[in-house]
């Protein structure tokens, strides 16, 4: 089982930017799906972006055009570039892995490995 560890969270003002990273304990090979989720206080965990082994990306409407998901060349690091941040982006952000992306942004139940999460706080 791959181990995942996020970093890069922090506090920014509305309109600011943050970049998150997620390092995997080993190179992710073969068919795979890597995704970012977030969970705001009192809310369910939601998928916001995913990338598969064909470098196909998909985004939730709430972050489309503001966030970019990517992987490094050897596919052991997942990134999330976040810009034009809003207070409603405040949440704990998690990276996750699965064997296959189902087509849209995955649900938490589809993922088999998770990081511990990193807090992102956006103030108005």
CSV table of C-alpha atoms in Angstrom, one decimal:
chain,number,residue,atom,x,y,z
A,1,UNK,CA,0.0,0.0,0.0
A,2,UNK,CA,1.4,3.4,-1.0
A,3,UNK,CA,1.8,6.0,1.8
A,4,UNK,CA,1.0,9.6,1.0
A,5,UNK,CA,2.0,12.8,2.7
A,6,UNK,CA,0.7,16.3,2.0
A,7,UNK,CA,2.5,19.5,2.6
A,8,UNK,CA,2.2,23.2,1.7
A,9,UNK,CA,-1.0,24.2,3.5
A,10,UNK,CA,-1.2,27.5,5.4
A,11,UNK,CA,-3.1,30.7,5.8
A,12,UNK,CA,-3.6,33.3,3.1
A,13,UNK,CA,-5.9,36.2,2.4
A,14,UNK,CA,-8.7,36.0,-0.1
A,15,UNK,CA,-7.3,36.2,-3.7
A,16,UNK,CA,-4.0,34.7,-2.7
A,17,UNK,CA,-2.3,31.5,-3.8
A,18,UNK,CA,-1.0,28.3,-2.3
A,19,UNK,CA,0.7,25.2,-3.7
A,20,UNK,CA,0.2,21.8,-2.1
A,21,UNK,CA,2.3,18.8,-2.6
A,22,UNK,CA,1.7,15.1,-1.9
A,23,UNK,CA,4.7,12.8,-1.9
A,24,UNK,CA,4.1,9.1,-2.4
A,25,UNK,CA,6.3,6.5,-0.7
A,26,UNK,CA,7.0,4.9,-4.0
A,27,UNK,CA,6.6,5.7,-7.7
A,28,UNK,CA,3.1,5.3,-8.9
A,29,UNK,CA,3.2,2.9,-11.9
A,30,UNK,CA,0.6,1.4,-14.1
A,31,UNK,CA,-3.0,2.5,-14.3
A,32,UNK,CA,-3.8,4.9,-11.4
A,33,UNK,CA,-5.8,7.8,-10.3
A,34,UNK,CA,-4.5,10.5,-8.0
A,35,UNK,CA,-6.9,13.1,-6.5
A,36,UNK,CA,-7.2,16.0,-4.1
A,37,UNK,CA,-10.1,16.1,-1.7
A,38,UNK,CA,-11.0,18.7,0.9
A,39,UNK,CA,-13.2,18.6,4.0
A,40,UNK,CA,-14.4,21.8,5.6
A,41,UNK,CA,-15.5,21.9,9.2
A,42,UNK,CA,-18.9,20.2,9.6
A,43,UNK,CA,-19.1,19.1,5.9
A,44,UNK,CA,-18.5,15.9,4.0
A,45,UNK,CA,-15.2,15.3,2.3
A,46,UNK,CA,-15.4,16.3,-1.4
A,47,UNK,CA,-13.3,15.5,-4.4
A,48,UNK,CA,-12.0,18.6,-6.2
A,49,UNK,CA,-9.5,17.4,-8.7
A,50,UNK,CA,-8.1,14.2,-10.2
A,51,UNK,CA,-5.5,13.1,-12.6
A,52,UNK,CA,-5.1,9.6,-14.1
A,53,UNK,CA,-2.2,7.7,-15.7
A,54,UNK,CA,-3.1,9.2,-19.1
A,55,UNK,CA,-2.7,12.7,-17.6
A,56,UNK,CA,-6.4,13.3,-18.0
A,57,UNK,CA,-7.5,15.8,-15.5
A,58,UNK,CA,-11.0,16.6,-14.1
A,59,UNK,CA,-12.1,19.3,-11.7
A,60,UNK,CA,-15.1,20.1,-9.5
A,61,UNK,CA,-17.0,23.2,-10.7
A,62,UNK,CA,-16.1,24.9,-7.4
A,63,UNK,CA,-12.4,25.0,-8.3
A,64,UNK,CA,-12.4,24.9,-12.1
A,65,UNK,CA,-10.2,27.6,-13.6
A,66,UNK,CA,-8.5,28.4,-10.3
A,67,UNK,CA,-6.8,25.1,-9.3
A,68,UNK,CA,-4.4,23.0,-11.3
A,69,UNK,CA,-3.6,19.3,-10.5
A,70,UNK,CA,-0.4,17.8,-11.8
A,71,UNK,CA,2.2,15.1,-11.2
A,72,UNK,CA,5.9,15.1,-11.6
A,73,UNK,CA,7.6,13.1,-14.3
A,74,UNK,CA,8.3,10.0,-12.2
A,75,UNK,CA,4.8,10.2,-10.7
A,76,UNK,CA,5.8,10.1,-7.1
A,77,UNK,CA,4.6,13.6,-6.3
A,78,UNK,CA,1.2,15.1,-6.8
A,79,UNK,CA,0.7,18.9,-6.9
A,80,UNK,CA,-2.3,21.2,-6.5
A,81,UNK,CA,-1.7,24.8,-7.5
A,82,UNK,CA,-4.4,27.0,-6.0
A,83,UNK,CA,-5.0,30.6,-7.0
A,84,UNK,CA,-7.7,33.2,-6.5
A,85,UNK,CA,-8.4,31.5,-3.2
A,86,UNK,CA,-11.7,32.3,-1.5
A,87,UNK,CA,-12.8,31.9,2.2
A,88,UNK,CA,-15.0,29.0,1.1
A,89,UNK,CA,-11.8,27.2,0.1
A,90,UNK,CA,-10.9,26.9,3.8
A,91,UNK,CA,-10.7,23.2,4.6
A,92,UNK,CA,-8.3,20.3,5.3
A,93,UNK,CA,-6.9,19.1,2.0
A,94,UNK,CA,-6.1,15.5,1.4
A,95,UNK,CA,-4.5,13.6,-1.4
A,96,UNK,CA,-5.6,10.1,-2.3
A,97,UNK,CA,-4.9,7.3,-4.7
A,98,UNK,CA,-6.9,4.7,-6.5
A,99,UNK,CA,-6.3,2.2,-9.3
A,100,UNK,CA,-8.8,3.9,-11.6
A,101,UNK,CA,-10.6,7.2,-12.0
A,102,UNK,CA,-14.2,6.5,-12.8
A,103,UNK,CA,-14.5,9.4,-15.2
A,104,UNK,CA,-15.6,12.3,-13.1
A,105,UNK,CA,-14.2,13.6,-9.9
A,106,UNK,CA,-13.9,10.5,-7.7
A,107,UNK,CA,-15.8,10.0,-4.5
A,108,UNK,CA,-14.0,9.2,-1.3
A,109,UNK,CA,-15.2,5.7,-1.4
A,110,UNK,CA,-13.3,5.0,-4.6
A,111,UNK,CA,-9.9,5.8,-3.1
A,112,UNK,CA,-7.7,3.2,-1.4
A,113,UNK,CA,-4.9,5.3,0.1
A,114,UNK,CA,-5.0,8.7,1.8
A,115,UNK,CA,-2.6,11.3,3.2
A,116,UNK,CA,-3.0,12.8,6.6
A,117,UNK,CA,-4.3,16.1,5.3
A,118,UNK,CA,-3.0,19.7,5.4
A,119,UNK,CA,-5.0,22.7,6.6
A,120,UNK,CA,-5.7,25.6,4.2
A,121,UNK,CA,-7.2,28.7,5.7
A,122,UNK,CA,-8.4,31.6,3.5
A,123,UNK,CA,-9.3,34.8,5.3
A,124,UNK,CA,-11.5,37.6,3.9
